Amino acid sequence: MSFQTDPVELEVDAFRGALLAIYADLDAEVARRAPVCQLSGRCCRFKEYDHTLFLSAPELSVLLADAPAPSRPLDQGLTCPWQDAQGRCTAREARPLGCRVYFCDPNYEGQAADLSETFLARLKRLAEDFGLPWDYAPLHHHLRAAWSQRAQPEPGPTESS
Ligand code: SF4
């Protein structure tokens, strides 16, 4: 049996655990309000949905560490690189708060903003507790910055490829 003793890794694991707990609470709140998702995938095609996905730097770190290789190359902000050819999210477990809270169900309209405000405040407090930078910015801004430091990852296989 081995025990993890690296303090940096322990800190990362502690942050990830706390972040995933916030995501789980948010998912439960969203489920309680029961917005309808028709799996159109529109919310991940940002231009079509007239929507920009924002996330914080700590959420990006977990997304990049835990998600598989993106399904498609990074474009100019029109779509999410983790949406596969069938319109599904391939980064589901690691997807950020903004992906979890928005639905195109007109009966749910208006609820996303309140939930977002409440849960972003929790996330921000968590980042502060861990001394992490917040840097809340569009997904494509973060990805361009992160992937300019190294080669953009090759898109992973999708079921249709
Ligand atoms: S991470 Fe997943 S849910 Fe979020 S925009 Fe990308 S494909 Fe959609």
Tab-separated table of N, CA and C and ligand atoms in Angstrom:
chain	number	residue	atom	x	y	z
A	1	MET	N	0.856	-1.195	0.000
A	1	MET	CA	0.000	0.000	0.000
A	1	MET	C	0.893	1.246	0.000
A	2	SER	N	0.576	2.224	-0.865
A	2	SER	CA	1.399	3.434	-0.844
A	2	SER	C	0.533	4.637	-0.487
A	3	PHE	N	1.156	5.614	0.143
A	3	PHE	CA	0.446	6.820	0.544
A	3	PHE	C	1.042	7.997	-0.204
A	4	GLN	N	0.172	8.895	-0.670
A	4	GLN	CA	0.647	10.071	-1.376
A	4	GLN	C	1.123	11.089	-0.335
A	5	THR	N	2.375	11.537	-0.459
A	5	THR	CA	2.898	12.454	0.547
A	5	THR	C	3.357	13.783	-0.039
A	6	ASP	N	3.370	13.891	-1.394
A	6	ASP	CA	3.799	15.149	-2.009
A	6	ASP	C	2.790	16.239	-1.633
A	7	PRO	N	3.246	17.303	-0.913
A	7	PRO	CA	2.274	18.309	-0.458
A	7	PRO	C	1.585	19.036	-1.598
A	8	VAL	N	2.296	19.232	-2.737
A	8	VAL	CA	1.660	19.916	-3.871
A	8	VAL	C	0.527	19.049	-4.417
A	9	GLU	N	0.801	17.752	-4.580
A	9	GLU	CA	-0.245	16.859	-5.103
A	9	GLU	C	-1.419	16.755	-4.136
A	10	LEU	N	-1.100	16.730	-2.850
A	10	LEU	CA	-2.185	16.670	-1.859
A	10	LEU	C	-3.059	17.911	-1.945
A	11	GLU	N	-2.414	19.071	-2.147
A	11	GLU	CA	-3.150	20.335	-2.272
A	11	GLU	C	-4.028	20.313	-3.524
A	12	VAL	N	-3.458	19.818	-4.627
A	12	VAL	CA	-4.220	19.738	-5.883
A	12	VAL	C	-5.422	18.816	-5.701
A	13	ASP	N	-5.187	17.675	-5.059
A	13	ASP	CA	-6.290	16.730	-4.833
A	13	ASP	C	-7.353	17.334	-3.925
A	14	ALA	N	-6.913	18.075	-2.909
A	14	ALA	CA	-7.872	18.698	-1.988
A	14	ALA	C	-8.708	19.734	-2.736
A	15	PHE	N	-8.034	20.530	-3.595
A	15	PHE	CA	-8.779	21.532	-4.360
A	15	PHE	C	-9.762	20.845	-5.312
A	16	ARG	N	-9.274	19.826	-6.032
A	16	ARG	CA	-10.141	19.127	-6.989
A	16	ARG	C	-11.368	18.550	-6.273
A	17	GLY	N	-11.145	17.941	-5.115
A	17	GLY	CA	-12.249	17.349	-4.357
A	17	GLY	C	-13.278	18.395	-3.970
A	18	ALA	N	-12.785	19.555	-3.506
A	18	ALA	CA	-13.706	20.623	-3.083
A	18	ALA	C	-14.450	21.200	-4.288
A	19	LEU	N	-13.740	21.344	-5.406
A	19	LEU	CA	-14.381	21.869	-6.623
A	19	LEU	C	-15.464	20.903	-7.104
A	20	LEU	N	-15.146	19.614	-7.131
A	20	LEU	CA	-16.125	18.631	-7.607
A	20	LEU	C	-17.336	18.569	-6.674
A	21	ALA	N	-17.109	18.844	-5.379
A	21	ALA	CA	-18.236	18.872	-4.433
A	21	ALA	C	-19.165	20.055	-4.751
A	22	ILE	N	-18.584	21.188	-5.115
A	22	ILE	CA	-19.412	22.346	-5.506
A	22	ILE	C	-20.181	22.015	-6.790
A	23	TYR	N	-19.496	21.410	-7.758
A	23	TYR	CA	-20.184	21.016	-8.989
A	23	TYR	C	-21.348	20.053	-8.678
A	24	ALA	N	-21.107	19.117	-7.752
A	24	ALA	CA	-22.166	18.136	-7.428
A	24	ALA	C	-23.364	18.848	-6.789
A	25	ASP	N	-23.104	19.819	-5.911
A	25	ASP	CA	-24.208	20.580	-5.309
A	25	ASP	C	-24.984	21.340	-6.389
A	26	LEU	N	-24.242	21.932	-7.313
A	26	LEU	CA	-24.906	22.671	-8.397
A	26	LEU	C	-25.729	21.715	-9.260
A	27	ASP	N	-25.157	20.570	-9.600
A	27	ASP	CA	-25.896	19.595	-10.424
A	27	ASP	C	-27.205	19.191	-9.726
A	28	ALA	N	-27.143	19.039	-8.384
A	28	ALA	CA	-28.343	18.655	-7.632
A	28	ALA	C	-29.389	19.774	-7.689
A	29	GLU	N	-28.933	21.021	-7.565
A	29	GLU	CA	-29.863	22.168	-7.637
A	29	GLU	C	-30.517	22.245	-9.020
A	30	VAL	N	-29.693	22.046	-10.048
A	30	VAL	CA	-30.224	22.097	-11.417
A	30	VAL	C	-31.233	20.967	-11.599
A	31	ALA	N	-30.895	19.762	-11.101
A	31	ALA	CA	-31.801	18.610	-11.256
A	31	ALA	C	-33.129	18.892	-10.564
A	32	ARG	N	-33.077	19.580	-9.420
A	32	ARG	CA	-34.302	19.898	-8.674
A	32	ARG	C	-35.219	20.800	-9.520
A	33	ARG	N	-34.592	21.690	-10.314
A	33	ARG	CA	-35.391	22.603	-11.146
A	33	ARG	C	-35.803	21.947	-12.470
A	34	ALA	N	-35.169	20.816	-12.776
A	34	ALA	CA	-35.543	19.950	-13.901
A	34	ALA	C	-35.708	20.646	-15.251
A	35	PRO	N	-34.699	21.411	-15.702
A	35	PRO	CA	-34.805	21.951	-17.069
A	35	PRO	C	-34.771	20.798	-18.074
A	36	VAL	N	-35.448	20.988	-19.193
A	36	VAL	CA	-35.475	19.940	-20.223
A	36	VAL	C	-34.277	20.124	-21.150
A	37	CYS	N	-33.542	19.040	-21.368
A	37	CYS	CA	-32.432	19.057	-22.328
A	37	CYS	C	-32.794	18.104	-23.451
A	38	GLN	N	-32.894	18.643	-24.663
A	38	GLN	CA	-33.253	17.798	-25.815
A	38	GLN	C	-32.021	17.319	-26.565
A	39	LEU	N	-30.855	17.458	-25.931
A	39	LEU	CA	-29.580	16.997	-26.506
A	39	LEU	C	-29.344	17.595	-27.898
A	40	SER	N	-29.743	18.843	-28.080
A	40	SER	CA	-29.500	19.486	-29.378
A	40	SER	C	-28.022	19.852	-29.517
A	41	GLY	N	-27.315	20.003	-28.387
A	41	GLY	CA	-25.903	20.393	-28.423
A	41	GLY	C	-25.701	21.858	-28.754
A	42	ARG	N	-26.803	22.595	-28.838
A	42	ARG	CA	-26.743	24.001	-29.253
A	42	ARG	C	-25.942	24.847	-28.261
A	43	CYS	N	-26.067	24.504	-26.962
A	43	CYS	CA	-25.417	25.327	-25.933
A	43	CYS	C	-23.889	25.240	-26.021
A	44	CYS	N	-23.366	24.241	-26.734
A	44	CYS	CA	-21.907	24.115	-26.895
A	44	CYS	C	-21.458	24.672	-28.245
A	45	ARG	N	-22.438	25.092	-29.068
A	45	ARG	CA	-22.107	25.784	-30.321
A	45	ARG	C	-22.410	27.254	-30.041
A	46	PHE	N	-21.374	27.911	-29.531
A	46	PHE	CA	-21.571	29.208	-28.879
A	46	PHE	C	-22.167	30.267	-29.799
A	47	LYS	N	-21.708	30.297	-31.031
A	47	LYS	CA	-22.216	31.342	-31.931
A	47	LYS	C	-23.704	31.134	-32.178
A	48	GLU	N	-24.079	29.882	-32.411
A	48	GLU	CA	-25.490	29.560	-32.692
A	48	GLU	C	-26.365	29.892	-31.482
A	49	TYR	N	-25.827	29.677	-30.272
A	49	TYR	CA	-26.587	29.905	-29.037
A	49	TYR	C	-26.451	31.365	-28.580
A	50	ASP	N	-25.590	32.145	-29.284
A	50	ASP	CA	-25.302	33.531	-28.930
A	50	ASP	C	-24.853	33.606	-27.465
A	51	HIS	N	-23.771	32.902	-27.184
A	51	HIS	CA	-23.385	32.646	-25.807
A	51	HIS	C	-21.864	32.542	-25.775
A	52	THR	N	-21.259	33.069	-24.734
A	52	THR	CA	-19.816	32.906	-24.526
A	52	THR	C	-19.626	32.164	-23.220
A	53	LEU	N	-18.888	31.083	-23.253
A	53	LEU	CA	-18.647	30.307	-22.035
A	53	LEU	C	-17.459	30.909	-21.284
A	54	PHE	N	-17.723	31.402	-20.078
A	54	PHE	CA	-16.677	31.921	-19.199
A	54	PHE	C	-16.350	30.865	-18.147
A	55	LEU	N	-15.112	30.833	-17.748
A	55	LEU	CA	-14.716	29.991	-16.612
A	55	LEU	C	-13.496	30.599	-15.941
A	56	SER	N	-13.270	30.169	-14.708
A	56	SER	CA	-12.138	30.686	-13.936
A	56	SER	C	-10.893	29.843	-14.213
A	57	ALA	N	-9.747	30.398	-13.860
A	57	ALA	CA	-8.482	29.680	-14.066
A	57	ALA	C	-8.439	28.354	-13.299
A	58	PRO	N	-8.914	28.284	-12.042
A	58	PRO	CA	-8.880	26.986	-11.355
A	58	PRO	C	-9.772	25.935	-12.030
A	59	GLU	N	-10.929	26.362	-12.557
A	59	GLU	CA	-11.780	25.406	-13.283
A	59	GLU	C	-11.066	24.910	-14.544
A	60	LEU	N	-10.378	25.839	-15.225
A	60	LEU	CA	-9.635	25.450	-16.429
A	60	LEU	C	-8.581	24.401	-16.089
A	61	SER	N	-7.889	24.585	-14.967
A	61	SER	CA	-6.835	23.627	-14.597
A	61	SER	C	-7.407	22.228	-14.459
A	62	VAL	N	-8.568	22.124	-13.803
A	62	VAL	CA	-9.178	20.804	-13.617
A	62	VAL	C	-9.682	20.263	-14.964
A	63	LEU	N	-10.252	21.141	-15.785
A	63	LEU	CA	-10.715	20.706	-17.117
A	63	LEU	C	-9.548	20.143	-17.929
A	64	LEU	N	-8.432	20.869	-17.968
A	64	LEU	CA	-7.289	20.421	-18.768
A	64	LEU	C	-6.656	19.157	-18.198
A	65	ALA	N	-6.663	19.045	-16.871
A	65	ALA	CA	-6.027	17.873	-16.251
A	65	ALA	C	-6.883	16.620	-16.390
A	66	ASP	N	-8.210	16.776	-16.309
A	66	ASP	CA	-9.076	15.597	-16.194
A	66	ASP	C	-9.813	15.216	-17.478
A	67	ALA	N	-9.986	16.167	-18.394
A	67	ALA	CA	-10.751	15.863	-19.617
A	67	ALA	C	-9.873	15.098	-20.604
A	68	PRO	N	-10.493	14.270	-21.459
A	68	PRO	CA	-9.717	13.627	-22.527
A	68	PRO	C	-9.275	14.665	-23.555
A	69	ALA	N	-8.477	14.234	-24.525
A	69	ALA	CA	-8.080	15.151	-25.601
A	69	ALA	C	-9.342	15.705	-26.266
A	70	PRO	N	-9.313	16.991	-26.666
A	70	PRO	CA	-10.516	17.557	-27.292
A	70	PRO	C	-10.902	16.798	-28.564
A	71	SER	N	-12.185	16.909	-28.907
A	71	SER	CA	-12.701	16.177	-30.072
A	71	SER	C	-12.423	16.895	-31.378
A	72	ARG	N	-12.141	18.185	-31.303
A	72	ARG	CA	-11.927	18.963	-32.529
A	72	ARG	C	-10.926	20.079	-32.221
A	73	PRO	N	-10.328	20.668	-33.251
A	73	PRO	CA	-9.363	21.750	-33.009
A	73	PRO	C	-10.056	22.994	-32.443
A	74	LEU	N	-9.277	23.840	-31.830
A	74	LEU	CA	-9.805	25.100	-31.305
A	74	LEU	C	-10.151	26.017	-32.475
A	75	ASP	N	-11.368	26.563	-32.490
A	75	ASP	CA	-11.734	27.504	-33.548
A	75	ASP	C	-11.713	28.928	-32.980
A	76	GLN	N	-12.391	29.833	-33.644
A	76	GLN	CA	-12.343	31.248	-33.231
A	76	GLN	C	-13.389	31.583	-32.169
A	77	GLY	N	-13.907	30.584	-31.484
A	77	GLY	CA	-14.892	30.852	-30.431
A	77	GLY	C	-16.299	30.447	-30.844
A	78	LEU	N	-16.424	29.759	-31.989
A	78	LEU	CA	-17.758	29.378	-32.474
A	78	LEU	C	-18.316	28.177	-31.723
A	79	THR	N	-17.431	27.220	-31.387
A	79	THR	CA	-17.877	25.958	-30.790
A	79	THR	C	-16.877	25.544	-29.711
A	80	CYS	N	-17.269	24.550	-28.931
A	80	CYS	CA	-16.363	24.027	-27.904
A	80	CYS	C	-15.567	22.861	-28.475
A	81	PRO	N	-14.271	22.822	-28.246
A	81	PRO	CA	-13.468	21.723	-28.816
A	81	PRO	C	-13.772	20.358	-28.201
A	82	TRP	N	-14.525	20.317	-27.081
A	82	TRP	CA	-14.864	19.018	-26.478
A	82	TRP	C	-16.221	18.489	-26.939
A	83	GLN	N	-16.862	19.176	-27.882
A	83	GLN	CA	-18.133	18.652	-28.391
A	83	GLN	C	-17.838	17.690	-29.540
A	84	ASP	N	-18.356	16.457	-29.448
A	84	ASP	CA	-18.041	15.485	-30.496
A	84	ASP	C	-18.976	15.641	-31.693
A	85	ALA	N	-18.771	14.784	-32.691
A	85	ALA	CA	-19.527	14.913	-33.943
A	85	ALA	C	-21.020	14.693	-33.752
A	86	GLN	N	-21.394	14.014	-32.667
A	86	GLN	CA	-22.826	13.790	-32.376
A	86	GLN	C	-23.399	14.909	-31.504
A	87	GLY	N	-22.575	15.901	-31.171
A	87	GLY	CA	-23.054	17.028	-30.367
A	87	GLY	C	-22.947	16.791	-28.877
A	88	ARG	N	-22.279	15.692	-28.472
A	88	ARG	CA	-22.183	15.394	-27.039
A	88	ARG	C	-20.880	15.922	-26.459
A	89	CYS	N	-20.910	16.143	-25.154
A	89	CYS	CA	-19.722	16.624	-24.441
A	89	CYS	C	-18.823	15.436	-24.106
A	90	THR	N	-17.547	15.552	-24.469
A	90	THR	CA	-16.598	14.481	-24.144
A	90	THR	C	-15.799	14.814	-22.876
A	91	ALA	N	-16.140	15.938	-22.237
A	91	ALA	CA	-15.423	16.352	-21.016
A	91	ALA	C	-16.401	16.435	-19.851
A	92	ARG	N	-17.417	15.580	-19.883
A	92	ARG	CA	-18.580	15.762	-19.009
A	92	ARG	C	-18.233	15.870	-17.515
A	93	GLU	N	-17.375	14.996	-17.019
A	93	GLU	CA	-17.076	15.006	-15.579
A	93	GLU	C	-16.329	16.271	-15.174
A	94	ALA	N	-15.523	16.809	-16.092
A	94	ALA	CA	-14.658	17.944	-15.753
A	94	ALA	C	-15.203	19.265	-16.271
A	95	ARG	N	-16.392	19.247	-16.890
A	95	ARG	CA	-16.885	20.476	-17.511
A	95	ARG	C	-17.131	21.541	-16.434
A	96	PRO	N	-16.903	22.801	-16.792
A	96	PRO	CA	-16.973	23.864	-15.787
A	96	PRO	C	-18.406	24.246	-15.413
A	97	LEU	N	-18.476	25.122	-14.440
A	97	LEU	CA	-19.763	25.557	-13.882
A	97	LEU	C	-20.705	26.096	-14.969
A	98	GLY	N	-20.144	26.910	-15.881
A	98	GLY	CA	-20.976	27.522	-16.915
A	98	GLY	C	-21.699	26.501	-17.782
A	99	CYS	N	-21.081	25.333	-17.992
A	99	CYS	CA	-21.709	24.286	-18.805
A	99	CYS	C	-22.823	23.599	-18.035
A	100	ARG	N	-22.680	23.559	-16.720
A	100	ARG	CA	-23.627	22.814	-15.886
A	100	ARG	C	-24.914	23.597	-15.643
A	101	VAL	N	-24.807	24.916	-15.745
A	101	VAL	CA	-25.924	25.748	-15.300
A	101	VAL	C	-26.836	26.209	-16.441
A	102	TYR	N	-26.320	26.237	-17.685
A	102	TYR	CA	-27.118	26.798	-18.781
A	102	TYR	C	-27.860	25.723	-19.570
A	103	PHE	N	-29.138	25.982	-19.815
A	103	PHE	CA	-29.994	25.105	-20.624
A	103	PHE	C	-30.847	26.001	-21.519
A	104	CYS	N	-31.225	25.489	-22.680
A	104	CYS	CA	-32.014	26.340	-23.586
A	104	CYS	C	-33.516	26.180	-23.358
A	105	ASP	N	-33.921	25.451	-22.311
A	105	ASP	CA	-35.345	25.278	-21.984
A	105	ASP	C	-35.955	26.640	-21.600
A	106	PRO	N	-36.932	27.134	-22.376
A	106	PRO	CA	-37.497	28.460	-22.073
A	106	PRO	C	-38.158	28.517	-20.690
A	107	ASN	N	-38.627	27.370	-20.162
A	107	ASN	CA	-39.266	27.373	-18.831
A	107	ASN	C	-38.261	27.537	-17.698
A	108	TYR	N	-37.006	27.381	-18.004
A	108	TYR	CA	-35.938	27.484	-16.994
A	108	TYR	C	-35.271	28.857	-17.066
A	109	GLU	N	-35.630	29.612	-18.105
A	109	GLU	CA	-35.001	30.898	-18.361
A	109	GLU	C	-35.010	31.769	-17.106
A	110	GLY	N	-33.930	32.419	-16.822
A	110	GLY	CA	-33.871	33.302	-15.653
A	110	GLY	C	-33.305	32.613	-14.428
A	111	GLN	N	-33.421	31.285	-14.349
A	111	GLN	CA	-32.919	30.581	-13.160
A	111	GLN	C	-31.407	30.399	-13.219
A	112	ALA	N	-30.865	30.330	-14.431
A	112	ALA	CA	-29.422	30.097	-14.569
A	112	ALA	C	-28.623	31.247	-13.952
A	113	ALA	N	-29.113	32.469	-14.140
A	113	ALA	CA	-28.347	33.617	-13.648
A	113	ALA	C	-28.225	33.583	-12.121
A	114	ASP	N	-29.320	33.258	-11.428
A	114	ASP	CA	-29.294	33.188	-9.962
A	114	ASP	C	-28.375	32.069	-9.481
A	115	LEU	N	-28.538	30.902	-10.088
A	115	LEU	CA	-27.699	29.759	-9.690
A	115	LEU	C	-26.229	30.067	-9.949
A	116	SER	N	-25.985	30.663	-11.075
A	116	SER	CA	-24.620	30.982	-11.461
A	116	SER	C	-23.984	31.919	-10.443
A	117	GLU	N	-24.727	32.941	-10.055
A	117	GLU	CA	-24.197	33.921	-9.097
A	117	GLU	C	-23.870	33.243	-7.764
A	118	THR	N	-24.793	32.417	-7.275
A	118	THR	CA	-24.594	31.741	-5.985
A	118	THR	C	-23.380	30.818	-6.022
A	119	PHE	N	-23.300	30.004	-7.073
A	119	PHE	CA	-22.233	28.993	-7.110
A	119	PHE	C	-20.889	29.590	-7.516
A	120	LEU	N	-20.913	30.654	-8.322
A	120	LEU	CA	-19.638	31.315	-8.627
A	120	LEU	C	-19.054	31.942	-7.367
A	121	ALA	N	-19.925	32.451	-6.489
A	121	ALA	CA	-19.433	33.035	-5.232
A	121	ALA	C	-18.749	31.951	-4.398
A	122	ARG	N	-19.343	30.756	-4.362
A	122	ARG	CA	-18.711	29.641	-3.622
A	122	ARG	C	-17.368	29.272	-4.237
A	123	LEU	N	-17.355	29.215	-5.554
A	123	LEU	CA	-16.102	28.862	-6.242
A	123	LEU	C	-15.018	29.892	-5.981
A	124	LYS	N	-15.425	31.153	-5.988
A	124	LYS	CA	-14.454	32.221	-5.780
A	124	LYS	C	-13.864	32.138	-4.371
A	125	ARG	N	-14.712	31.845	-3.398
A	125	ARG	CA	-14.213	31.689	-2.017
A	125	ARG	C	-13.245	30.517	-1.943
A	126	LEU	N	-13.561	29.442	-2.660
A	126	LEU	CA	-12.674	28.273	-2.653
A	126	LEU	C	-11.307	28.644	-3.249
A	127	ALA	N	-11.327	29.354	-4.379
A	127	ALA	CA	-10.062	29.768	-5.002
A	127	ALA	C	-9.257	30.633	-4.032
A	128	GLU	N	-9.941	31.532	-3.345
A	128	GLU	CA	-9.244	32.396	-2.371
A	128	GLU	C	-8.644	31.557	-1.246
A	129	ASP	N	-9.413	30.589	-0.741
A	129	ASP	CA	-8.922	29.735	0.351
A	129	ASP	C	-7.641	28.999	-0.056
A	130	PHE	N	-7.549	28.648	-1.349
A	130	PHE	CA	-6.368	27.919	-1.811
A	130	PHE	C	-5.318	28.863	-2.395
A	131	GLY	N	-5.585	30.168	-2.348
A	131	GLY	CA	-4.608	31.137	-2.865
A	131	GLY	C	-4.417	31.048	-4.369
A	132	LEU	N	-5.492	30.673	-5.092
A	132	LEU	CA	-5.388	30.513	-6.551
A	132	LEU	C	-5.900	31.762	-7.262
A	133	PRO	N	-5.291	32.119	-8.408
A	133	PRO	CA	-5.792	33.270	-9.175
A	133	PRO	C	-7.185	32.965	-9.725
A	134	TRP	N	-8.033	33.978	-9.847
A	134	TRP	CA	-9.406	33.766	-10.302
A	134	TRP	C	-9.470	33.824	-11.823
A	135	ASP	N	-9.059	34.921	-12.430
A	135	ASP	CA	-8.944	35.066	-13.890
A	135	ASP	C	-10.151	34.481	-14.630
A	136	TYR	N	-11.303	35.086	-14.438
A	136	TYR	CA	-12.555	34.631	-15.058
A	136	TYR	C	-12.590	35.166	-16.484
A	137	ALA	N	-12.559	34.290	-17.470
A	137	ALA	CA	-12.416	34.734	-18.873
A	137	ALA	C	-13.058	33.705	-19.793
A	138	PRO	N	-13.290	34.082	-21.078
A	138	PRO	CA	-13.879	33.127	-22.029
A	138	PRO	C	-13.002	31.889	-22.217
A	139	LEU	N	-13.663	30.757	-22.459
A	139	LEU	CA	-12.963	29.484	-22.664
A	139	LEU	C	-11.867	29.614	-23.726
A	140	HIS	N	-12.206	30.236	-24.868
A	140	HIS	CA	-11.226	30.289	-25.954
A	140	HIS	C	-10.018	31.148	-25.594
A	141	HIS	N	-10.240	32.160	-24.783
A	141	HIS	CA	-9.118	32.988	-24.319
A	141	HIS	C	-8.174	32.128	-23.480
A	142	HIS	N	-8.751	31.388	-22.534
A	142	HIS	CA	-7.928	30.523	-21.678
A	142	HIS	C	-7.197	29.463	-22.500
A	143	LEU	N	-7.935	28.825	-23.433
A	143	LEU	CA	-7.322	27.722	-24.173
A	143	LEU	C	-6.214	28.216	-25.091
A	144	ARG	N	-6.438	29.366	-25.735
A	144	ARG	CA	-5.374	29.902	-26.600
A	144	ARG	C	-4.118	30.158	-25.782
A	145	ALA	N	-4.309	30.743	-24.570
A	145	ALA	CA	-3.151	31.043	-23.719
A	145	ALA	C	-2.474	29.750	-23.268
A	146	ALA	N	-3.283	28.767	-22.828
A	146	ALA	CA	-2.708	27.518	-22.316
A	146	ALA	C	-2.006	26.741	-23.426
A	147	TRP	N	-2.635	26.693	-24.610
A	147	TRP	CA	-2.085	25.865	-25.673
A	147	TRP	C	-1.012	26.584	-26.474
A	148	SER	N	-0.857	27.905	-26.276
A	148	SER	CA	0.250	28.575	-26.973
A	148	SER	C	1.575	28.249	-26.292
A	149	GLN	N	1.494	27.814	-25.022
A	149	GLN	CA	2.716	27.425	-24.301
A	149	GLN	C	3.246	26.097	-24.830
A	150	ARG	N	2.362	25.300	-25.381
A	150	ARG	CA	2.758	23.997	-25.927
A	150	ARG	C	1.887	23.743	-27.147
A	151	ALA	N	2.176	22.686	-27.883
A	151	ALA	CA	1.384	22.405	-29.076
A	151	ALA	C	-0.057	22.122	-28.668
A	152	GLN	N	-1.021	22.584	-29.485
A	152	GLN	CA	-2.419	22.252	-29.213
A	152	GLN	C	-2.583	20.744	-29.284
A	153	PRO	N	-3.269	20.126	-28.302
A	153	PRO	CA	-3.410	18.672	-28.349
A	153	PRO	C	-4.161	18.228	-29.599
A	154	GLU	N	-3.729	17.099	-30.145
A	154	GLU	CA	-4.432	16.528	-31.303
A	154	GLU	C	-5.829	16.134	-30.870
A	155	PRO	N	-6.847	16.448	-31.679
A	155	PRO	CA	-8.197	15.988	-31.327
A	155	PRO	C	-8.232	14.483	-31.152
A	156	GLY	N	-8.966	14.018	-30.143
A	156	GLY	CA	-9.105	12.594	-29.901
A	156	GLY	C	-10.093	11.979	-30.860
A	157	PRO	N	-10.166	10.633	-30.884
A	157	PRO	CA	-11.110	9.969	-31.796
A	157	PRO	C	-12.555	10.207	-31.361
A	158	THR	N	-13.464	10.269	-32.292
A	158	THR	CA	-14.882	10.301	-31.966
A	158	THR	C	-15.511	9.066	-32.580
A	159	GLU	N	-16.737	8.752	-32.152
A	159	GLU	CA	-17.350	7.509	-32.637
A	159	GLU	C	-17.548	7.506	-34.134
A	160	SER	N	-17.697	8.726	-34.730
A	160	SER	CA	-17.955	8.756	-36.160
A	160	SER	C	-16.654	8.732	-36.965
A	161	SER	N	-15.510	8.890	-36.270
A	161	SER	CA	-14.262	8.936	-37.037
A	161	SER	C	-13.611	7.569	-37.081
B	1	SF4	S1	-17.106	21.396	-22.003
B	1	SF4	FE1	-18.734	20.039	-22.714
B	1	SF4	S2	-20.676	20.951	-21.977
B	1	SF4	FE2	-19.076	22.530	-21.855
B	1	SF4	S3	-19.262	23.675	-23.787
B	1	SF4	FE3	-17.690	22.054	-24.052
B	1	SF4	S4	-18.800	20.307	-24.965
B	1	SF4	FE4	-20.319	21.715	-24.063
